Coordinates of C-alpha atoms in Angstrom, one line a residue:
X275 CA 116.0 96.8 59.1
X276 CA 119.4 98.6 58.9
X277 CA 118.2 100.5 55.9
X278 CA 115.9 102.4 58.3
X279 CA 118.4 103.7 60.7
X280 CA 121.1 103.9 57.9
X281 CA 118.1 106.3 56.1
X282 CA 117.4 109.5 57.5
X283 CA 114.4 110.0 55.4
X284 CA 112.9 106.9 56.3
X285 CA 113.4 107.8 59.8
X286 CA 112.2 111.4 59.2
X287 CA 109.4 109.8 57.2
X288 CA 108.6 107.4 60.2
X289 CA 109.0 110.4 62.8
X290 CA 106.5 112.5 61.0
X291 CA 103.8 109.6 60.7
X292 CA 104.7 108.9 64.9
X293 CA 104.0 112.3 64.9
X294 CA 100.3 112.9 63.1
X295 CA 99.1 109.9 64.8
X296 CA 100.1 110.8 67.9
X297 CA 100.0 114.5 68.0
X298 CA 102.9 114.3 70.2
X299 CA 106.4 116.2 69.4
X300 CA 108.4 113.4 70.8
X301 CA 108.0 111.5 67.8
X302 CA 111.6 111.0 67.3
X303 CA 112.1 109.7 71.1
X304 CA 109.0 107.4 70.6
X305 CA 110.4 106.0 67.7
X306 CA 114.2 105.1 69.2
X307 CA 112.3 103.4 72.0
X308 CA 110.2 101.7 69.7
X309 CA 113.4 100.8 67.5
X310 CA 115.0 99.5 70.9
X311 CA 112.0 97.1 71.7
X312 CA 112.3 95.5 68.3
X313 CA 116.0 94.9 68.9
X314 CA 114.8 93.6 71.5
X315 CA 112.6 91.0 70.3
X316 CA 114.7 89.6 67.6
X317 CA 113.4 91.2 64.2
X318 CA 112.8 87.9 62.2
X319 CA 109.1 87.1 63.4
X320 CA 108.2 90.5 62.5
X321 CA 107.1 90.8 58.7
X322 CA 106.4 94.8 58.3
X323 CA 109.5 96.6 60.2
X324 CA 107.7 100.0 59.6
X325 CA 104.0 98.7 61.5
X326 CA 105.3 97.2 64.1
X327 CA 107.9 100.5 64.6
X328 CA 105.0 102.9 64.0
X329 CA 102.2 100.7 66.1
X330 CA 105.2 100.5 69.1
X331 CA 105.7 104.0 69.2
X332 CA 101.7 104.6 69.2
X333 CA 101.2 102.2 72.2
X334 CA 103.7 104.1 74.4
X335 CA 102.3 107.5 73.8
X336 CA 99.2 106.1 74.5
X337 CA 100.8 104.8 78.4
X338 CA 102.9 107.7 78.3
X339 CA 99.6 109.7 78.2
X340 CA 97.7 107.4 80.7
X341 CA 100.7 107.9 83.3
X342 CA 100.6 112.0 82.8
X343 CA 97.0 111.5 83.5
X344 CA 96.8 109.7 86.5
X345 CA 100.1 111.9 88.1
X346 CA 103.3 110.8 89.9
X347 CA 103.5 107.6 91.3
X348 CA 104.4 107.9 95.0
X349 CA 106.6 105.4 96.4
X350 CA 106.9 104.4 100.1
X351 CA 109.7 103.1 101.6
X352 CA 108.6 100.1 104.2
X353 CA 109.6 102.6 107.4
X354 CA 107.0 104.9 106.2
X355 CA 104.4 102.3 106.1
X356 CA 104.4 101.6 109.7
X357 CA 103.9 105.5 110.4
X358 CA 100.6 105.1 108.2
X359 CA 97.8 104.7 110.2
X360 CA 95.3 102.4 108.9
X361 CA 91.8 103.6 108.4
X362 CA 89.9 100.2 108.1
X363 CA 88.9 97.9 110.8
X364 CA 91.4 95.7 112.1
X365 CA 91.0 91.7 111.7
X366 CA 89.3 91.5 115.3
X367 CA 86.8 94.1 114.7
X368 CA 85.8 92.2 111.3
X369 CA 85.3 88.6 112.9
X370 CA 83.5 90.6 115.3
X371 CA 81.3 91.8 112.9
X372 CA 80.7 89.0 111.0
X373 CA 79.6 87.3 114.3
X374 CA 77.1 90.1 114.9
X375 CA 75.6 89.4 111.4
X376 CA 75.5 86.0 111.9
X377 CA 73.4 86.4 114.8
X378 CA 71.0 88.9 113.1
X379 CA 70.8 86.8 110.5
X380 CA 69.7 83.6 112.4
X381 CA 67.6 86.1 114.2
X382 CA 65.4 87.2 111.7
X383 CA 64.8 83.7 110.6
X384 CA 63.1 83.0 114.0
X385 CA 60.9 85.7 113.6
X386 CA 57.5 85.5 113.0
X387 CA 56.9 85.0 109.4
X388 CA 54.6 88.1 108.7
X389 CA 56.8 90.4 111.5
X390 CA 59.9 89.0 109.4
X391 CA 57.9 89.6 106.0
X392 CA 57.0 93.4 106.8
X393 CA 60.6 93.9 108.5
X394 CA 62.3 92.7 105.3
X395 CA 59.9 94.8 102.8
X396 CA 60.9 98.2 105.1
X397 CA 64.4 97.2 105.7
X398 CA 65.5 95.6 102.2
X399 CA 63.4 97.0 100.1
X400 CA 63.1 100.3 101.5
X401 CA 59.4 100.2 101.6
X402 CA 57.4 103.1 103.7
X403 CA 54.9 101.7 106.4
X404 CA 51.6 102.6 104.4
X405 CA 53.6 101.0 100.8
X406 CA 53.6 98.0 103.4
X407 CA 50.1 98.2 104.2
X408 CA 48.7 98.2 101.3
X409 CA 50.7 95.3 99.9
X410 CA 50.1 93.2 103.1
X411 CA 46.4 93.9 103.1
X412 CA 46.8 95.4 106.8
X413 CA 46.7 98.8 108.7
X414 CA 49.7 101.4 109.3
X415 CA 48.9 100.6 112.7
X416 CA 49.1 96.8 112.3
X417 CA 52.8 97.6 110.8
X418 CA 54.3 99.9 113.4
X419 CA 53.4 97.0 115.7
X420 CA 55.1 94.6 113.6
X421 CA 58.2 96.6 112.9
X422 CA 58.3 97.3 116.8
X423 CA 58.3 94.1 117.4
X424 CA 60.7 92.7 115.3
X425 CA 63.6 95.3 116.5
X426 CA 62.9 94.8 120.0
X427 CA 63.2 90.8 119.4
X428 CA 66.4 91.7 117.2
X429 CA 68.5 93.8 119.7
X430 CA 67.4 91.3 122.4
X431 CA 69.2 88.6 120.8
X432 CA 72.1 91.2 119.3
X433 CA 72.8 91.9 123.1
X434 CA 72.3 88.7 124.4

């Protein structure tokens, strides 16, 4: 492992083949931090030197890339977080909400089961009222009704 930092042509040879894989110019940066992680790591479990040097340096031009990509990180101190105003509903607002779905929920299983049926088909599956009425065997009419009767039944119990 000496022999490559003691060789300037094997490190010129390792900087140029950093450098056509990468098509980066900071070959010979990539390379010393590549060199540095291997120092790190305690050379002996590592049977090809030049691999593991070359496949190093790949890996952080790759991040290196991936962070110059995605821009600056921003950080922000904890004081600053408090001045942030929070766009999402706070913890009373989801219980709340949950509550509310709970109820509709329960709600619609007390409907009738052809009201429920014909809500479900426009609601869930997006169906339109004469889709419906041909599936259900039944008249637009007949599923106007039904749909008008479920939601009144529904924001009755909603507001109850």
């Amino acid at each position: 492992m000496t022999e490559l930092v003691k060789s300037q042509s094997c490190w010129s040879l390792l900087s140029s083949k950093i450098q056509r894989r990468t098509g980066r110019r900071d070959s010979e940066d990539l390379l010393q931090s590549a060199f540095l992680k291997l120092l790190e790591l305690k050379p002996s479990n590592i049977c090809n030197v030049e691999a593991y040097l070359v496949k190093t340096a790949q890996n952080t031009a790759y991040d290196s890339h991936r962070r110059e990509q995605n821009g600056p990180v921003a950080y922000v101190e904890d004081d600053d977080i408090k001045e942030l105003p929070c766009t999402g509903p706070t913890p009373v607002e989801t219980v709340m909400s949950r509550q509310r779905l709970d109820i509709l929920e329960d709600a619609i299983k007390d409907l009738d089961p052809r009201t429920r049926e014909i809500f479900l088909l426009h609601r869930l599956e997006g169906l339109s009222y004469p889709q419906i009425a041909k599936r259900s065997g039944c008249s637009i009419s007949n599923v106007e009704k039904h749909i008008s009767k479920a939601l009144a039944f529904l924001t009755k119990r909603l507001l109850d």
